mmCIF file of C-alpha atoms and ligand atoms in Angstrom:
data_model
loop_
_atom_site.group_PDB
_atom_site.id
_atom_site.type_symbol
_atom_site.label_atom_id
_atom_site.label_comp_id
_atom_site.label_asym_id
_atom_site.label_seq_id
_atom_site.Cartn_x
_atom_site.Cartn_y
_atom_site.Cartn_z
ATOM 1 C CA MET A 452 37.063 -41.953 8.006
ATOM 2 C CA SER A 453 34.990 -41.456 4.696
ATOM 3 C CA ARG A 454 31.404 -40.182 5.323
ATOM 4 C CA HIS A 455 30.037 -43.381 3.816
ATOM 5 C CA GLN A 456 31.205 -45.507 6.782
ATOM 6 C CA GLU A 457 28.999 -43.547 9.148
ATOM 7 C CA ILE A 458 25.702 -45.038 7.582
ATOM 8 C CA ASP A 459 24.887 -48.522 6.519
ATOM 9 C CA PRO A 460 25.375 -49.517 2.831
ATOM 10 C CA ILE A 461 21.575 -49.943 2.268
ATOM 11 C CA GLU A 462 20.955 -46.359 3.247
ATOM 12 C CA ALA A 463 23.954 -45.025 1.600
ATOM 13 C CA ALA A 464 22.942 -46.610 -1.714
ATOM 14 C CA ARG A 465 19.338 -45.365 -1.062
ATOM 15 C CA ARG A 466 20.417 -41.826 -0.932
ATOM 16 C CA LEU A 467 22.796 -42.177 -3.858
ATOM 17 C CA PHE A 468 19.870 -43.434 -6.124
ATOM 18 C CA ALA A 469 17.577 -40.919 -4.843
ATOM 19 C CA GLY A 470 19.761 -38.223 -6.409
ATOM 20 C CA PRO A 471 19.986 -37.421 -10.007
ATOM 21 C CA VAL A 472 19.954 -40.290 -12.638
ATOM 22 C CA GLU A 473 19.974 -39.078 -16.153
ATOM 23 C CA PHE A 474 19.865 -40.841 -19.458
ATOM 24 C CA ARG A 475 23.003 -39.816 -21.361
ATOM 25 C CA LEU A 476 22.919 -41.634 -24.743
ATOM 26 C CA SER A 477 22.445 -44.846 -26.666
ATOM 27 C CA ALA A 478 25.608 -46.155 -28.277
ATOM 28 C CA PRO A 479 25.276 -48.435 -31.272
ATOM 29 C CA ALA A 480 29.148 -49.101 -31.135
ATOM 30 C CA LEU A 481 31.869 -48.757 -28.719
ATOM 31 C CA GLU A 482 33.219 -45.395 -30.264
ATOM 32 C CA PHE A 483 29.942 -43.589 -29.444
ATOM 33 C CA LEU A 484 30.351 -44.263 -25.676
ATOM 34 C CA PRO A 485 31.321 -41.297 -23.510
ATOM 35 C CA ASP A 486 34.981 -41.076 -22.390
ATOM 36 C CA PRO A 487 35.719 -43.873 -19.954
ATOM 37 C CA LYS A 488 36.189 -41.584 -16.913
ATOM 38 C CA VAL A 489 33.969 -43.089 -14.268
ATOM 39 C CA PRO A 490 33.231 -46.666 -13.127
ATOM 40 C CA GLU A 491 30.598 -48.393 -14.963
ATOM 41 C CA VAL A 492 28.081 -51.254 -13.918
ATOM 42 C CA ALA A 493 26.363 -52.982 -16.768
ATOM 43 C CA PHE A 494 23.068 -54.861 -16.798
ATOM 44 C CA ALA A 495 22.529 -57.898 -19.195
ATOM 45 C CA GLY A 496 20.045 -60.707 -19.593
ATOM 46 C CA ARG A 497 17.657 -62.461 -22.106
ATOM 47 C CA SER A 498 15.162 -60.410 -23.914
ATOM 48 C CA ASN A 499 11.936 -59.884 -21.596
ATOM 49 C CA VAL A 500 13.961 -60.919 -18.424
ATOM 50 C CA GLY A 501 12.766 -57.667 -16.731
ATOM 51 C CA LYS A 502 15.857 -55.493 -17.215
ATOM 52 C CA SER A 503 13.950 -52.277 -17.924
ATOM 53 C CA SER A 504 11.471 -52.767 -14.988
ATOM 54 C CA LEU A 505 14.614 -53.493 -12.845
ATOM 55 C CA LEU A 506 16.358 -50.391 -13.957
ATOM 56 C CA ASN A 507 13.423 -48.384 -13.215
ATOM 57 C CA ALA A 508 12.965 -49.887 -9.945
ATOM 58 C CA LEU A 509 16.541 -49.528 -8.981
ATOM 59 C CA THR A 510 16.576 -45.811 -9.744
ATOM 60 C CA GLY A 511 13.030 -45.096 -8.637
ATOM 61 C CA ARG A 512 12.078 -43.613 -11.894
ATOM 62 C CA HIS A 513 9.200 -45.029 -13.821
ATOM 63 C CA GLY A 514 10.164 -44.144 -17.555
ATOM 64 C CA LEU A 515 13.958 -44.195 -17.265
ATOM 65 C CA ALA A 516 14.587 -47.444 -19.099
ATOM 66 C CA ARG A 517 11.838 -47.941 -21.717
ATOM 67 C CA ALA A 518 10.066 -51.250 -20.996
ATOM 68 C CA SER A 519 10.081 -52.441 -24.644
ATOM 69 C CA THR A 520 7.260 -54.219 -26.153
ATOM 70 C CA THR A 521 9.208 -55.734 -29.003
ATOM 71 C CA PRO A 522 11.637 -58.311 -27.564
ATOM 72 C CA GLY A 523 15.196 -58.217 -28.954
ATOM 73 C CA ARG A 524 14.529 -54.825 -30.681
ATOM 74 C CA THR A 525 16.986 -52.582 -28.757
ATOM 75 C CA GLN A 526 20.500 -53.205 -30.045
ATOM 76 C CA GLU A 527 22.298 -50.381 -28.397
ATOM 77 C CA LEU A 528 24.106 -49.747 -25.128
ATOM 78 C CA ASN A 529 21.972 -47.326 -23.129
ATOM 79 C CA VAL A 530 24.084 -45.178 -20.753
ATOM 80 C CA PHE A 531 22.654 -43.524 -17.504
ATOM 81 C CA ASP A 532 24.750 -41.016 -15.565
ATOM 82 C CA VAL A 533 24.269 -41.481 -11.703
ATOM 83 C CA GLY A 534 24.931 -38.590 -9.336
ATOM 84 C CA ALA A 535 25.540 -34.774 -9.877
ATOM 85 C CA PRO A 536 28.461 -34.354 -10.264
ATOM 86 C CA MET A 537 28.434 -37.709 -11.844
ATOM 87 C CA ARG A 538 29.709 -40.563 -9.907
ATOM 88 C CA PHE A 539 29.353 -43.597 -11.998
ATOM 89 C CA ARG A 540 27.377 -44.889 -14.905
ATOM 90 C CA LEU A 541 24.804 -47.640 -15.322
ATOM 91 C CA ILE A 542 24.933 -49.416 -18.786
ATOM 92 C CA ASP A 543 21.923 -51.159 -20.175
ATOM 93 C CA MET A 544 23.058 -53.913 -22.525
ATOM 94 C CA PRO A 545 20.881 -55.142 -25.323
ATOM 95 C CA GLY A 546 18.894 -58.309 -24.470
ATOM 96 C CA TYR A 547 19.925 -61.586 -26.012
ATOM 97 C CA GLY A 548 18.603 -64.897 -26.911
ATOM 98 C CA TYR A 549 15.337 -63.930 -28.602
ATOM 99 C CA ALA A 550 14.501 -67.024 -30.548
ATOM 100 C CA LYS A 551 13.096 -65.045 -33.548
ATOM 101 C CA ALA A 552 15.989 -62.586 -33.830
ATOM 102 C CA PRO A 553 17.502 -62.884 -37.143
ATOM 103 C CA LYS A 554 21.150 -63.952 -37.663
ATOM 104 C CA ASP A 555 22.517 -60.501 -38.308
ATOM 105 C CA VAL A 556 20.791 -59.128 -35.211
ATOM 106 C CA VAL A 557 22.489 -61.833 -33.116
ATOM 107 C CA ALA A 558 25.845 -61.124 -34.779
ATOM 108 C CA ARG A 559 25.610 -57.464 -34.238
ATOM 109 C CA TRP A 560 24.715 -58.067 -30.502
ATOM 110 C CA GLN A 561 27.729 -60.371 -30.115
ATOM 111 C CA ALA A 562 30.055 -57.933 -31.737
ATOM 112 C CA LEU A 563 28.789 -55.017 -29.675
ATOM 113 C CA VAL A 564 28.738 -56.780 -26.321
ATOM 114 C CA PHE A 565 31.955 -58.512 -26.849
ATOM 115 C CA ASP A 566 33.779 -55.125 -27.947
ATOM 116 C CA TYR A 567 32.201 -53.500 -24.830
ATOM 117 C CA LEU A 568 33.268 -56.452 -22.413
ATOM 118 C CA ARG A 569 36.736 -56.757 -23.678
ATOM 119 C CA GLY A 570 37.458 -53.068 -24.289
ATOM 120 C CA ARG A 571 35.946 -50.995 -21.659
ATOM 121 C CA VAL A 572 38.517 -50.612 -18.774
ATOM 122 C CA VAL A 573 35.917 -48.736 -16.437
ATOM 123 C CA LEU A 574 33.512 -51.655 -16.455
ATOM 124 C CA LYS A 575 33.537 -53.044 -12.943
ATOM 125 C CA ARG A 576 30.711 -55.394 -12.913
ATOM 126 C CA VAL A 577 28.011 -56.876 -14.927
ATOM 127 C CA LEU A 578 24.711 -57.832 -13.309
ATOM 128 C CA LEU A 579 23.417 -60.881 -15.247
ATOM 129 C CA LEU A 580 19.745 -61.001 -14.852
ATOM 130 C CA ILE A 581 17.838 -64.340 -14.781
ATOM 131 C CA ASP A 582 14.136 -64.852 -14.748
ATOM 132 C CA ALA A 583 13.501 -66.665 -11.459
ATOM 133 C CA ARG A 584 10.718 -68.687 -13.337
ATOM 134 C CA HIS A 585 13.265 -70.199 -15.772
ATOM 135 C CA GLY A 586 16.499 -70.145 -13.955
ATOM 136 C CA VAL A 587 19.813 -70.266 -15.688
ATOM 137 C CA LYS A 588 19.325 -71.330 -19.364
ATOM 138 C CA PRO A 589 21.923 -72.557 -21.748
ATOM 139 C CA VAL A 590 22.113 -69.182 -23.445
ATOM 140 C CA ASP A 591 22.925 -67.585 -19.976
ATOM 141 C CA ASN A 592 25.582 -70.095 -19.541
ATOM 142 C CA GLU A 593 27.121 -68.959 -22.861
ATOM 143 C CA VAL A 594 27.077 -65.534 -21.686
ATOM 144 C CA MET A 595 28.797 -66.597 -18.328
ATOM 145 C CA ASP A 596 31.486 -68.243 -20.481
ATOM 146 C CA LEU A 597 31.838 -65.038 -22.383
ATOM 147 C CA LEU A 598 32.241 -63.018 -19.218
ATOM 148 C CA ASP A 599 34.609 -65.462 -17.856
ATOM 149 C CA LYS A 600 36.717 -65.233 -20.994
ATOM 150 C CA ALA A 601 36.615 -61.454 -20.907
ATOM 151 C CA ALA A 602 37.463 -61.570 -17.246
ATOM 152 C CA VAL A 603 34.665 -59.337 -16.295
ATOM 153 C CA SER A 604 33.502 -59.643 -12.713
ATOM 154 C CA TYR A 605 29.716 -60.450 -12.776
ATOM 155 C CA GLN A 606 26.830 -61.187 -10.399
ATOM 156 C CA LEU A 607 23.611 -63.352 -10.949
ATOM 157 C CA VAL A 608 20.315 -61.438 -10.210
ATOM 158 C CA LEU A 609 16.999 -63.354 -10.318
ATOM 159 C CA THR A 610 14.171 -61.209 -11.536
ATOM 160 C CA LYS A 611 10.427 -61.551 -11.097
ATOM 161 C CA ALA A 612 10.675 -63.387 -7.797
ATOM 162 C CA ASP A 613 7.219 -62.507 -7.008
ATOM 163 C CA LYS A 614 5.973 -64.774 -9.767
ATOM 164 C CA ILE A 615 6.886 -68.066 -8.141
ATOM 165 C CA LYS A 616 6.360 -69.646 -4.693
ATOM 166 C CA PRO A 617 9.058 -69.106 -1.998
ATOM 167 C CA SER A 618 10.036 -72.756 -1.998
ATOM 168 C CA GLU A 619 10.502 -72.768 -5.869
ATOM 169 C CA LEU A 620 12.512 -69.508 -5.432
ATOM 170 C CA GLU A 621 14.765 -71.379 -2.981
ATOM 171 C CA LYS A 622 15.474 -74.103 -5.499
ATOM 172 C CA THR A 623 16.202 -71.552 -8.291
ATOM 173 C CA LEU A 624 18.404 -69.645 -6.006
ATOM 174 C CA ALA A 625 20.316 -72.730 -4.950
ATOM 175 C CA ALA A 626 20.701 -73.813 -8.756
ATOM 176 C CA ALA A 627 21.753 -70.199 -9.672
ATOM 177 C CA ASP A 628 24.481 -70.295 -6.723
ATOM 178 C CA ALA A 629 25.839 -73.527 -8.128
ATOM 179 C CA ALA A 630 25.968 -72.087 -11.594
ATOM 180 C CA ALA A 631 27.840 -69.027 -10.287
ATOM 181 C CA ARG A 632 30.323 -71.095 -8.324
ATOM 182 C CA SER A 633 31.177 -73.089 -11.403
ATOM 183 C CA HIS A 634 32.236 -69.961 -13.134
ATOM 184 C CA ALA A 635 35.514 -68.255 -12.690
ATOM 185 C CA ALA A 636 34.567 -64.672 -12.670
ATOM 186 C CA ALA A 637 31.151 -64.974 -11.222
ATOM 187 C CA PHE A 638 30.282 -63.260 -7.824
ATOM 188 C CA PRO A 639 29.286 -65.947 -5.374
ATOM 189 C CA GLN A 640 26.296 -64.173 -3.929
ATOM 190 C CA VAL A 641 23.128 -64.373 -6.063
ATOM 191 C CA LEU A 642 20.409 -61.736 -5.437
ATOM 192 C CA ALA A 643 16.613 -62.426 -5.832
ATOM 193 C CA THR A 644 14.528 -59.298 -6.715
ATOM 194 C CA SER A 645 11.142 -58.156 -7.818
ATOM 195 C CA SER A 646 10.414 -54.928 -9.567
ATOM 196 C CA GLU A 647 6.814 -55.484 -9.084
ATOM 197 C CA VAL A 648 6.808 -55.793 -5.058
ATOM 198 C CA GLY A 649 10.291 -54.363 -4.353
ATOM 199 C CA THR A 650 12.077 -57.486 -3.132
ATOM 200 C CA GLY A 651 15.808 -57.223 -2.994
ATOM 201 C CA ILE A 652 15.738 -53.766 -4.645
ATOM 202 C CA ALA A 653 17.448 -52.093 -1.662
ATOM 203 C CA GLU A 654 20.040 -54.777 -1.683
ATOM 204 C CA LEU A 655 20.650 -54.533 -5.441
ATOM 205 C CA ARG A 656 21.207 -50.850 -5.136
ATOM 206 C CA ALA A 657 23.944 -51.515 -2.420
ATOM 207 C CA ALA A 658 25.556 -54.175 -4.737
ATOM 208 C CA VAL A 659 25.587 -51.719 -7.588
ATOM 209 C CA ALA A 660 27.055 -48.950 -5.548
ATOM 210 C CA ALA A 661 29.679 -51.086 -3.945
ATOM 211 C CA ALA A 662 30.687 -52.501 -7.400
ATOM 212 C CA ALA A 663 30.967 -48.844 -8.562
ATOM 213 C CA GLY A 664 33.262 -48.234 -5.684
ATOM 214 C CA GLU A 665 30.916 -45.975 -3.857
ATOM 215 C CA LEU A 666 30.619 -47.776 -0.537
ATOM 216 C CA VAL A 667 34.167 -48.350 0.395
HETATM 217 P P1 GDP B 910 13.167 -56.269 -20.633
HETATM 218 O O1 GDP B 910 12.842 -56.763 -22.093
HETATM 219 O O2 GDP B 910 14.166 -57.283 -20.105
HETATM 220 O O3 GDP B 910 13.674 -54.883 -20.486
HETATM 221 O O4 GDP B 910 11.882 -56.577 -19.814
HETATM 222 P P2 GDP B 910 10.759 -55.612 -19.237
HETATM 223 O O5 GDP B 910 11.247 -54.820 -18.064
HETATM 224 O O6 GDP B 910 10.092 -54.883 -20.422
HETATM 225 O O7 GDP B 910 9.694 -56.792 -18.509
HETATM 226 C C1 GDP B 910 9.172 -57.820 -19.305
HETATM 227 C C2 GDP B 910 7.865 -58.165 -18.768
HETATM 228 O O8 GDP B 910 7.948 -58.625 -17.506
HETATM 229 C C3 GDP B 910 6.783 -57.017 -18.613
HETATM 230 O O9 GDP B 910 5.615 -57.424 -18.933
HETATM 231 C C4 GDP B 910 6.920 -56.624 -17.212
HETATM 232 O O10 GDP B 910 5.765 -55.944 -16.648
HETATM 233 C C5 GDP B 910 7.234 -57.757 -16.511
HETATM 234 N N1 GDP B 910 8.053 -57.887 -15.334
HETATM 235 C C6 GDP B 910 9.316 -57.207 -15.076
HETATM 236 N N2 GDP B 910 9.632 -57.314 -13.850
HETATM 237 C C7 GDP B 910 8.600 -57.924 -13.133
HETATM 238 C C8 GDP B 910 8.468 -58.380 -11.842
HETATM 239 O O11 GDP B 910 9.540 -58.192 -11.008
HETATM 240 N N3 GDP B 910 7.480 -58.996 -11.475
HETATM 241 C C9 GDP B 910 6.390 -59.234 -12.317
HETATM 242 N N4 GDP B 910 5.363 -60.066 -11.898
HETATM 243 N N5 GDP B 910 6.511 -58.894 -13.663
HETATM 244 C C10 GDP B 910 7.573 -58.282 -14.144
#
């Protein structure tokens, strides 16, 4: 029996993320990424979805992912090493769908993301973040189509759940569930989270650790 089976997944994941998590590098293109030697779990979502805040909440580190004040500015893959010795990596993907982004920025985003999704053999899962106030937008659906095409397993995660009433959250969850079920590569379970009040963060840690192959 592996030592992970003796404690529950939530506790195992909590311990994992309580250990070292280090920023490794920012990669403007695939060739700048570290050698693909450990599993990777990537985070994607529209600009301002709350991705930096969620990464900080997940890892319990305030300044780990920079909460950017300029939506759409970050155009690189930010890589974080989890564990010492390193067990797996978190990949912070550039935000998408910023209406004012110039065309070349959008084209660069697509090229980088597509290269990564198609070409990264160690990518185990993408967590696709959706603002709970807005639900799944057409641009999110486009990204889900892209993920289906790249045959990358992905899971929807609602962010900022504290910003809406529980009854509205239920509706958004049901709609996100339906969206996930209509996509081939989407993981059926949708998680609701709040970085602000901590809702769903422990479950998200367990989902990330499981996707990285840590809880088997
Ligand atoms: P990013 O652009 O996707 O990295 O988004 P940020 O993490 O920078 O968050 C965008 C804005 O949403 C910031 O003003 C955050 O303070 C706010 N925010 C992020 N997560 C939450 C949350 O769970 N609850 C609330 N109320 N606000 C949040």
